[in-house]
PDB file of C-alpha atoms and ligand atoms in Angstrom:
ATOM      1  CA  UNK A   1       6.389 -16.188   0.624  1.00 98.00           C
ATOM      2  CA  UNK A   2       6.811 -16.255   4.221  1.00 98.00           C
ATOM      3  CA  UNK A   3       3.709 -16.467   6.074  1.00 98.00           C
ATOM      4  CA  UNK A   4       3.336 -15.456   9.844  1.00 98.00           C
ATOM      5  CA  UNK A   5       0.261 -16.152  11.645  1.00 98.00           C
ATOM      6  CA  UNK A   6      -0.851 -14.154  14.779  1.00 98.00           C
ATOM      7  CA  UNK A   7      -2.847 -15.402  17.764  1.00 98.00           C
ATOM      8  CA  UNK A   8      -5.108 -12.057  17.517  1.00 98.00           C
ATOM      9  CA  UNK A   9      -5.574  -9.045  15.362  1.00 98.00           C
ATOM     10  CA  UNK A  10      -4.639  -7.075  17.864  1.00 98.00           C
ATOM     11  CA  UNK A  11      -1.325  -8.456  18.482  1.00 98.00           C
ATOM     12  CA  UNK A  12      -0.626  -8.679  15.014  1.00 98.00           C
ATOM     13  CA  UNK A  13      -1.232  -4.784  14.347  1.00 98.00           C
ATOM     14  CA  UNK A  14       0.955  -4.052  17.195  1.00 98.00           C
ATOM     15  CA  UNK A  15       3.727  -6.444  16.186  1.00 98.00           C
ATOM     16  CA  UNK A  16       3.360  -5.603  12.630  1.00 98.00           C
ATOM     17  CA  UNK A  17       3.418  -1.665  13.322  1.00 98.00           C
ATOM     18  CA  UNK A  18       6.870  -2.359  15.172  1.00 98.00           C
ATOM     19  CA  UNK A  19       8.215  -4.655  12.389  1.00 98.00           C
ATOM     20  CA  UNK A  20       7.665  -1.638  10.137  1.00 98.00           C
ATOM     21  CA  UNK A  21       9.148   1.024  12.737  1.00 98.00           C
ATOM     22  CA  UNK A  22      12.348  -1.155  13.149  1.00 98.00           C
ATOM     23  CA  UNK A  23      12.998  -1.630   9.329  1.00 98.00           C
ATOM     24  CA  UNK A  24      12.142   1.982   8.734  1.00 98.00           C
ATOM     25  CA  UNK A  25      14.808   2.844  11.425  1.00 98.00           C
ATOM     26  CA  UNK A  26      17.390   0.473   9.780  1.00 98.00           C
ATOM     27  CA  UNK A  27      16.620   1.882   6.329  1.00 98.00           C
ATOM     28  CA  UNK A  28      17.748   5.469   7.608  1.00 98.00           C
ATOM     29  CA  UNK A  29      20.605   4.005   8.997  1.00 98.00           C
ATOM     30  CA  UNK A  30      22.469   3.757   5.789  1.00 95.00           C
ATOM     31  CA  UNK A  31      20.115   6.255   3.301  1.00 98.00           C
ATOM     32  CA  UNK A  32      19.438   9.554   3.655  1.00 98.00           C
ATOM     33  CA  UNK A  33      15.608   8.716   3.267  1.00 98.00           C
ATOM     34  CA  UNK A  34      13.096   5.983   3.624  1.00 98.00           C
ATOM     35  CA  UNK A  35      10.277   5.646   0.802  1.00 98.00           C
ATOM     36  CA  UNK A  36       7.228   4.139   2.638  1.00 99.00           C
ATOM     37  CA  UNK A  37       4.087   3.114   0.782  1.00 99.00           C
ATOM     38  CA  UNK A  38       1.428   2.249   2.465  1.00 99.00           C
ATOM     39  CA  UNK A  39      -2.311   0.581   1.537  1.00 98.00           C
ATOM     40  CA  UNK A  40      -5.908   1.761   2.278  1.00 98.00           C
ATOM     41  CA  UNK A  41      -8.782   0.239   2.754  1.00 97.00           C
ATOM     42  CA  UNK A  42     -10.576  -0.871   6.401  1.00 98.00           C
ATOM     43  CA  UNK A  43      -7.602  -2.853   7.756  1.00 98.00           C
ATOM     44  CA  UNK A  44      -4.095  -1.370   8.874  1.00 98.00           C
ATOM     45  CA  UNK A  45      -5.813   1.649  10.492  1.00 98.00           C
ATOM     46  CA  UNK A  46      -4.634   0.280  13.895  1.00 98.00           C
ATOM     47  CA  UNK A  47      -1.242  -0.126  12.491  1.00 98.00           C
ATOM     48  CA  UNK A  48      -1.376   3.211  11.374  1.00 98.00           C
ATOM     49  CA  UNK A  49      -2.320   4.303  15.029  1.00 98.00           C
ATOM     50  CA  UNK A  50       0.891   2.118  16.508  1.00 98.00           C
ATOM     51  CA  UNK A  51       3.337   3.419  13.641  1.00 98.00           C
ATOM     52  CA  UNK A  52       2.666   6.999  14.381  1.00 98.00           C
ATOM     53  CA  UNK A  53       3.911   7.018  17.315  1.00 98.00           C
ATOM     54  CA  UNK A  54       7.037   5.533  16.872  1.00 98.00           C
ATOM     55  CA  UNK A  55      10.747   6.720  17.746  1.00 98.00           C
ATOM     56  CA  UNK A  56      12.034   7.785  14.394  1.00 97.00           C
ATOM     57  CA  UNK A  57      13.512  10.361  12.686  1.00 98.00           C
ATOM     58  CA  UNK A  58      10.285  10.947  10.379  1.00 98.00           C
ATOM     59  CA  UNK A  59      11.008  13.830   8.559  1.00 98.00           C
ATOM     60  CA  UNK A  60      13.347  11.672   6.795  1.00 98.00           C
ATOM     61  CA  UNK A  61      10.742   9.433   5.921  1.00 99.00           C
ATOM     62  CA  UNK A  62       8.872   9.549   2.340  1.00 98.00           C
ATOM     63  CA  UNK A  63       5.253   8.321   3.089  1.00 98.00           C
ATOM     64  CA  UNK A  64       2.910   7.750  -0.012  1.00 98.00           C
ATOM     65  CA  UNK A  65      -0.524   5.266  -1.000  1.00 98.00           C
ATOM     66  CA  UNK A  66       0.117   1.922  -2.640  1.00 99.00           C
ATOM     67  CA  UNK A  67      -3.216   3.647  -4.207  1.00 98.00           C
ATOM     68  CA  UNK A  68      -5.760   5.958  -4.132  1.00 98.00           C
ATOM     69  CA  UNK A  69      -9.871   6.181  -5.047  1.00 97.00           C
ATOM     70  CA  UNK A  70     -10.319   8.805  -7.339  1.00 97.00           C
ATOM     71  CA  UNK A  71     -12.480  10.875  -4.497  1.00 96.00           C
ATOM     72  CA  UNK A  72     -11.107  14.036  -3.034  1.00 95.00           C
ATOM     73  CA  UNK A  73      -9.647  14.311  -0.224  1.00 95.00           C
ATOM     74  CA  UNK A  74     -11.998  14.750   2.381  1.00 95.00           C
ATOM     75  CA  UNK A  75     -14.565  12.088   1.241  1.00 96.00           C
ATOM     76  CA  UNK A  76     -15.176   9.186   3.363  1.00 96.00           C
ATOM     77  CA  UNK A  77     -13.610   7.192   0.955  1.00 96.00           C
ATOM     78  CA  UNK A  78     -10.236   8.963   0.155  1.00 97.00           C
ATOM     79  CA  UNK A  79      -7.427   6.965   1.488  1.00 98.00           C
ATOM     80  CA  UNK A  80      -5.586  10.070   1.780  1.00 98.00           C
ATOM     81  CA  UNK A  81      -8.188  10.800   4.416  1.00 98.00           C
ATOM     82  CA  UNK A  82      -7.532   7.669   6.553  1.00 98.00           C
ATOM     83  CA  UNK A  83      -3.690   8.465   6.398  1.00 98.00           C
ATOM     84  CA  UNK A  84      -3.857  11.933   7.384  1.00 98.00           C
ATOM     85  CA  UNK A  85      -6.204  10.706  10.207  1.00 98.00           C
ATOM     86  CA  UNK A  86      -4.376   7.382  11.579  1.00 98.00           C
ATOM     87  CA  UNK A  87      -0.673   7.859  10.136  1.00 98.00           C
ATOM     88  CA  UNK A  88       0.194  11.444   9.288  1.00 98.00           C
ATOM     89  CA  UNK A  89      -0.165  11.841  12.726  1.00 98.00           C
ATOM     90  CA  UNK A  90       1.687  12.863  16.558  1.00 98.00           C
ATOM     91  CA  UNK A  91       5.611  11.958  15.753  1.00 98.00           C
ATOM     92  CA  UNK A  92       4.270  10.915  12.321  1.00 98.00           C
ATOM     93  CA  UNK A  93       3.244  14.210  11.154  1.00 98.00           C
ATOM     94  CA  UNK A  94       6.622  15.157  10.372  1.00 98.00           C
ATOM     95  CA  UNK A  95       6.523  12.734   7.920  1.00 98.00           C
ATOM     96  CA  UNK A  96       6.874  13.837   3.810  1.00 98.00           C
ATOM     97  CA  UNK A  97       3.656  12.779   2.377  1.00 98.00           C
ATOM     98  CA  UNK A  98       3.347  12.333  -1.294  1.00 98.00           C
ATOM     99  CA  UNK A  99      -0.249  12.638  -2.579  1.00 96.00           C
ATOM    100  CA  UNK A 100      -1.129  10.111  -5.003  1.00 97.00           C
ATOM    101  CA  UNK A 101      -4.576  12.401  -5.843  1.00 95.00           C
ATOM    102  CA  UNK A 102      -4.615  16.114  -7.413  1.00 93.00           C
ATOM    103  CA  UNK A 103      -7.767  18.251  -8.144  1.00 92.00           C
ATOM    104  CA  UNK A 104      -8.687  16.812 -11.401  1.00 93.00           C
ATOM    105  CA  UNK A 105     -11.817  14.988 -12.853  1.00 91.00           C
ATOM    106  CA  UNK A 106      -9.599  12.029 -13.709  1.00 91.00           C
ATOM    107  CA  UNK A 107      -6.058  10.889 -12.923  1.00 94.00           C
ATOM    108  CA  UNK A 108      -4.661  10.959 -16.274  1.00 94.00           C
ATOM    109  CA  UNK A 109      -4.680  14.835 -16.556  1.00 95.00           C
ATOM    110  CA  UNK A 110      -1.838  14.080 -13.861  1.00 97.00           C
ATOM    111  CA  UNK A 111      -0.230  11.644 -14.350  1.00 97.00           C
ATOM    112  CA  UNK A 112       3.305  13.019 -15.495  1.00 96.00           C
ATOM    113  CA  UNK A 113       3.270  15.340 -12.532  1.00 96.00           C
ATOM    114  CA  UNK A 114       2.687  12.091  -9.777  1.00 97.00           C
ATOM    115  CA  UNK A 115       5.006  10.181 -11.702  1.00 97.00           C
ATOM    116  CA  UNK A 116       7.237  12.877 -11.823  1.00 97.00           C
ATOM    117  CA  UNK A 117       7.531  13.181  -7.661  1.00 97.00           C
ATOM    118  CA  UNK A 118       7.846   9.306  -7.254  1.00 98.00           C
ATOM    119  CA  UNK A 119      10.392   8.115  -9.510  1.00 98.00           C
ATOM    120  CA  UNK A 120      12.719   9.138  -7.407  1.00 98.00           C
ATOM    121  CA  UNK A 121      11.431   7.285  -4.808  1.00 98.00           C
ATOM    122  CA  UNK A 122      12.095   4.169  -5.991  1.00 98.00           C
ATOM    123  CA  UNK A 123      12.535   1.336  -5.471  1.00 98.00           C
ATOM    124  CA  UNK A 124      10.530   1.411  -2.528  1.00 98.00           C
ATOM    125  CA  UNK A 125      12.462   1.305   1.145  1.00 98.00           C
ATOM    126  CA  UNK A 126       9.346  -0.260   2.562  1.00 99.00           C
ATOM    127  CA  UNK A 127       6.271  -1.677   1.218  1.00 99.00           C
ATOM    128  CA  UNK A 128       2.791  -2.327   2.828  1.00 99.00           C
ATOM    129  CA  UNK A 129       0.047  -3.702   1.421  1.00 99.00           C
ATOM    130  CA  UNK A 130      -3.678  -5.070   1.900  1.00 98.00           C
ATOM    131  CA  UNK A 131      -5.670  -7.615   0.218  1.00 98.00           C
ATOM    132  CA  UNK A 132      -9.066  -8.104  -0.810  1.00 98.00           C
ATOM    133  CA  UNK A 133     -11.238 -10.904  -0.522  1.00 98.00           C
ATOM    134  CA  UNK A 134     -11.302 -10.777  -4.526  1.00 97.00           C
ATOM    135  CA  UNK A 135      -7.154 -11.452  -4.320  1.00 98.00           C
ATOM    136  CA  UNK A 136      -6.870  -7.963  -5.859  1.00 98.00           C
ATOM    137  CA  UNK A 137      -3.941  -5.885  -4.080  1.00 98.00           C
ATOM    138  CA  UNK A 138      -2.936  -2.383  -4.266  1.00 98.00           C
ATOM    139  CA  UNK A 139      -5.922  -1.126  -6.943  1.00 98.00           C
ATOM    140  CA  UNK A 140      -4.786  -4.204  -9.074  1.00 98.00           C
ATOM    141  CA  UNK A 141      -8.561  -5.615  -9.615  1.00 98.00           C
ATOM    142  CA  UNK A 142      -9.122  -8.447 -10.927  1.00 97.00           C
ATOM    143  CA  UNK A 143     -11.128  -7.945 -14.429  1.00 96.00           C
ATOM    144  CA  UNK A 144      -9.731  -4.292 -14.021  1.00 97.00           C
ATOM    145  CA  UNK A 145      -9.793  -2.462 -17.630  1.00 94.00           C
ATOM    146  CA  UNK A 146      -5.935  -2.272 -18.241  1.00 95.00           C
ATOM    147  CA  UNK A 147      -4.960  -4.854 -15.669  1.00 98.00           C
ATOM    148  CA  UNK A 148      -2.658  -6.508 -18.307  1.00 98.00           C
ATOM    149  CA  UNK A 149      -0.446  -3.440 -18.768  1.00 98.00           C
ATOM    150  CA  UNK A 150      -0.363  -2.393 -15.022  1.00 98.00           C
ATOM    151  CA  UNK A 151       1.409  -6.365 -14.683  1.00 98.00           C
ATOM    152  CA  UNK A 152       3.482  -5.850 -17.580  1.00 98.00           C
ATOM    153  CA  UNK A 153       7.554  -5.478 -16.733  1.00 97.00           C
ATOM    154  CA  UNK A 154       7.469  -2.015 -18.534  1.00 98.00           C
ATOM    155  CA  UNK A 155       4.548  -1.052 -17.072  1.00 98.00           C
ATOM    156  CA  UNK A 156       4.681   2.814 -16.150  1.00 98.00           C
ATOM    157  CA  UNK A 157       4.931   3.940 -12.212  1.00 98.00           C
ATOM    158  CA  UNK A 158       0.984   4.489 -12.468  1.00 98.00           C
ATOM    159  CA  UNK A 159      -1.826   3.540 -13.880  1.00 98.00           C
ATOM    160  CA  UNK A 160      -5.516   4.139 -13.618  1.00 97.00           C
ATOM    161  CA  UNK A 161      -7.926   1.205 -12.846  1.00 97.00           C
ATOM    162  CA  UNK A 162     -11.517   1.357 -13.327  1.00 96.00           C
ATOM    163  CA  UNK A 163     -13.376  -2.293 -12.461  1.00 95.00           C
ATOM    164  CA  UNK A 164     -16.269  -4.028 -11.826  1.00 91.00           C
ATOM    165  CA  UNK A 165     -15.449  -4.747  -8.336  1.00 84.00           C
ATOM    166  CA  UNK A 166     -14.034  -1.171  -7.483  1.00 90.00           C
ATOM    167  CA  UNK A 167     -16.692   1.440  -7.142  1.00 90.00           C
ATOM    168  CA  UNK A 168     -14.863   4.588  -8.027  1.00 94.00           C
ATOM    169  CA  UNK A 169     -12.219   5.188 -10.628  1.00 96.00           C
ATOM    170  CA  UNK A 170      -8.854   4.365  -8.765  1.00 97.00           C
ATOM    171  CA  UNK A 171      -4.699   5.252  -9.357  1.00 98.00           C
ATOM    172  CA  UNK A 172      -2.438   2.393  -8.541  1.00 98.00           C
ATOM    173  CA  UNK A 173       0.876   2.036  -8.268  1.00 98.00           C
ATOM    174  CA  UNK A 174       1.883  -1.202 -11.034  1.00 98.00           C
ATOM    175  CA  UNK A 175       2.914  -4.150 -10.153  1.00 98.00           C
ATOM    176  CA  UNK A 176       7.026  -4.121 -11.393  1.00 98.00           C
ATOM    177  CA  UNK A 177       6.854  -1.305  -8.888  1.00 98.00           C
ATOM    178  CA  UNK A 178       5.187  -3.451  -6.100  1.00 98.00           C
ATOM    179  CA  UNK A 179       7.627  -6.098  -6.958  1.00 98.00           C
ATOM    180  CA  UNK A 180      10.775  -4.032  -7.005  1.00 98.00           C
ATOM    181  CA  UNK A 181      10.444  -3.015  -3.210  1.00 98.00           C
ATOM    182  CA  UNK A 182      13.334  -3.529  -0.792  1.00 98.00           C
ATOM    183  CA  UNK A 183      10.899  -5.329   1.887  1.00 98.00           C
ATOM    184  CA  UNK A 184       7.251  -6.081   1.255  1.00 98.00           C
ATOM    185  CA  UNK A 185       4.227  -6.916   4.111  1.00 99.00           C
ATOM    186  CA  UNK A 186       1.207  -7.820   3.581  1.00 99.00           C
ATOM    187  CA  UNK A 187      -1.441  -7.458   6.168  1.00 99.00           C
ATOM    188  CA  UNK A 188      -4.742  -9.897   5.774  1.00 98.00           C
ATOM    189  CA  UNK A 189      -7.491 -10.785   8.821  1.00 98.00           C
ATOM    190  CA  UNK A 190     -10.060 -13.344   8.744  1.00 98.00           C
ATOM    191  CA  UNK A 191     -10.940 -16.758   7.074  1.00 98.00           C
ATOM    192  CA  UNK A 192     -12.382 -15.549   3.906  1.00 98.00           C
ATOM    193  CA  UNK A 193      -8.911 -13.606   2.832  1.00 98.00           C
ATOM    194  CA  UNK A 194      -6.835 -16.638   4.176  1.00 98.00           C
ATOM    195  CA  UNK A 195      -8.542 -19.110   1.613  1.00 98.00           C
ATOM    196  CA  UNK A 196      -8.286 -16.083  -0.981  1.00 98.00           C
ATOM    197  CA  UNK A 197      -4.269 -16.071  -0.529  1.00 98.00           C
ATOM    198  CA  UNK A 198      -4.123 -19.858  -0.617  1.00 98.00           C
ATOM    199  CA  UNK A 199      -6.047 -19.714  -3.867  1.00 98.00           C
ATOM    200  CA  UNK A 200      -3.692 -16.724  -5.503  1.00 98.00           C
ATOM    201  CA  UNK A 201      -0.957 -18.967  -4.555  1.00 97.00           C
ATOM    202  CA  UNK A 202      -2.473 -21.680  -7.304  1.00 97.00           C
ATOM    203  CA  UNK A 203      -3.346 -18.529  -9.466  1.00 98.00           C
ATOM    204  CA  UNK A 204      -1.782 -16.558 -12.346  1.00 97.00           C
ATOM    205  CA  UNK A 205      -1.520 -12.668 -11.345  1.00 97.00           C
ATOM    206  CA  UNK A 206      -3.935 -12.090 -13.974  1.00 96.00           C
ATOM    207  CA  UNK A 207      -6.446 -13.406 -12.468  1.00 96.00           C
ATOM    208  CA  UNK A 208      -5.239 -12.978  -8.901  1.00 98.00           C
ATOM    209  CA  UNK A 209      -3.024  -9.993  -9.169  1.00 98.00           C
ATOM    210  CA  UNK A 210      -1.857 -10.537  -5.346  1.00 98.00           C
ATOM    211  CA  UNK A 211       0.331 -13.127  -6.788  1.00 98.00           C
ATOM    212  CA  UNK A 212       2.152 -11.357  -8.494  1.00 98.00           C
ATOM    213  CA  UNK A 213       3.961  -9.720  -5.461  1.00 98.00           C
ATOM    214  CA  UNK A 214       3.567 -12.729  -3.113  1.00 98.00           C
ATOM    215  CA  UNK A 215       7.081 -14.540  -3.927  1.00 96.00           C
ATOM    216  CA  UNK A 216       9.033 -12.044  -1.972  1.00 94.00           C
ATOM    217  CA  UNK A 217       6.315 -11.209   0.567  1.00 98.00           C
ATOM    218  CA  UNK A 218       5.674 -11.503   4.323  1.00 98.00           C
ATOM    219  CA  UNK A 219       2.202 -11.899   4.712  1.00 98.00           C
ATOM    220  CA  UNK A 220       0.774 -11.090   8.057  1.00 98.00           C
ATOM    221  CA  UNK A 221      -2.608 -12.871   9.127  1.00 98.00           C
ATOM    222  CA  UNK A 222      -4.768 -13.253  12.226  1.00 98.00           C
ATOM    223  CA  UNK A 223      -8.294 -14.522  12.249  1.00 97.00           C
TER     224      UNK A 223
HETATM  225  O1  LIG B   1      -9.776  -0.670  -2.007  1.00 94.79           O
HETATM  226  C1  LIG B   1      -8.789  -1.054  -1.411  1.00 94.79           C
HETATM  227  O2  LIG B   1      -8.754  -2.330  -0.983  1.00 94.79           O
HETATM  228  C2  LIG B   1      -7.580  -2.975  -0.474  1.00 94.79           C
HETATM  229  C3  LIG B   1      -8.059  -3.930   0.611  1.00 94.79           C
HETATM  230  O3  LIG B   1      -8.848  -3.182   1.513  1.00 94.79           O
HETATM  231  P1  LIG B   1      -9.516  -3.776   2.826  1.00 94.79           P
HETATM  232  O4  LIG B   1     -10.609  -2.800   3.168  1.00 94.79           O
HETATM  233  O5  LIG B   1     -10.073  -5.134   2.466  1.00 94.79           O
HETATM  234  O6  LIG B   1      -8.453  -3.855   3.862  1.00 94.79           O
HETATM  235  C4  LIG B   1      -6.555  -1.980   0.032  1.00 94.79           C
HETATM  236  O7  LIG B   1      -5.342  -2.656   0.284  1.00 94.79           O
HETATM  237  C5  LIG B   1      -6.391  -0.861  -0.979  1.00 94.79           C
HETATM  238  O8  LIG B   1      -5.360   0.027  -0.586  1.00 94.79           O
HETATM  239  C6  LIG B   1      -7.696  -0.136  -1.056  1.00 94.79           C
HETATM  240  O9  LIG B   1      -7.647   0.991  -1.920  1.00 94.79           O
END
């Protein structure tokens, strides 16, 4: 793990939005597309609103959600909702978006259609992700129902998650995914997540399913 600290949040969401643009760019250079997946959550909004804008051939760019809340589309909780407001956006709009949430009382009436349009995504070009205070990343909770198979090696591409800590059913991508990605970020702010990560370090991903995807990792912080 590779840890780069920032002297404000601002400057990290700027730099970080960059970093992304420039490996995104390199990533076309040699493939015909870029798969991009990207967390939700309150924090990489204002990386969203940097990345958008960037100077890149974005139709050739496969955005999806590292995960999604089982909420449609327009609630104030759907992640969907915060990319297609911050990301999907000006030069970004061009973008291929792949929806990690269908009409459907619960994600396992789709899963072989999700699954379907991301396998051949992977492995991942580019991978972003957040972290909660709880060390769980992506929707991989700790105390999640079926958290063991989403960290098993032949885990499928998705999984549901319901948890304690989680307040509406969730889809997740699993964590041999998350680990399989070309280039992985993660973005963190504030004191509370910083002594998180430096616990998951100590941690086995089961109970601190961050670690799991922290050996490879940059992992972006500012207070
Ligand atoms: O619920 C979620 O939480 C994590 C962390 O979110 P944050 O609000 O603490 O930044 C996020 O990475 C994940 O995509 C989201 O669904």
């Amino acid at each position: 793990m590779e840890l780069i600290e920032y002297p404000d949040v601002e400057m990290m969401m700027m730099d970080l939005g960059n970093q992304l643009a420039g490996e995104l760019k390199n990533c076309l250079l040699n493939h015909d597309w870029a798969s991009f997946a990207v967390p939700g959550g309150t924090t990489p909004g204002p990386i969203f609103d940097v990345l958008c804008a960037a100077d890149l051939e974005w139709d050739r760019v496969h955005v999806m959600l590292t995960d999604e809340r089982w909420v449609p589309e327009d609630h104030e909780r759907s992640n969907t909702r915060l990319l297609r407001e911050r990301l999907l956006v000006e030069r970004a709009a061009a973008a291929k978006y792949l929806p990690l949430y269908a009409k459907s009382d619960q994600p396992e009436d789709v899963l072989p259609e999700l699954e379907a349009m991301l396998s051949p995504e992977l492995p991942l070009s580019v991978l972003l992700l957040g972290m909660g205070a709880d060390m769980h990343t992506a929707s991989l909770f700790p105390g999640a129902d079926r958290l063991a198979d989403a960290m098993a090696d032949d885990a499928p591409i998705l999984m549901p998650m319901r948890a304690p800590g989680a307040p509406e059913l969730r889809i997740t991508l699993t964590a041999r995914v998350l680990k399989d990605a070309m280039s992985t970020h993660i973005v963190i702010t504030g004191a509370e997540k910083r002594a998180a990560l430096e616990r998951a370090q100590r941690m086995d991903p089961g109970s601190a399913p961050v670690a799991a995807v922290l050996q490879n990792a940059k992992v972006h912080w500012a207070e």
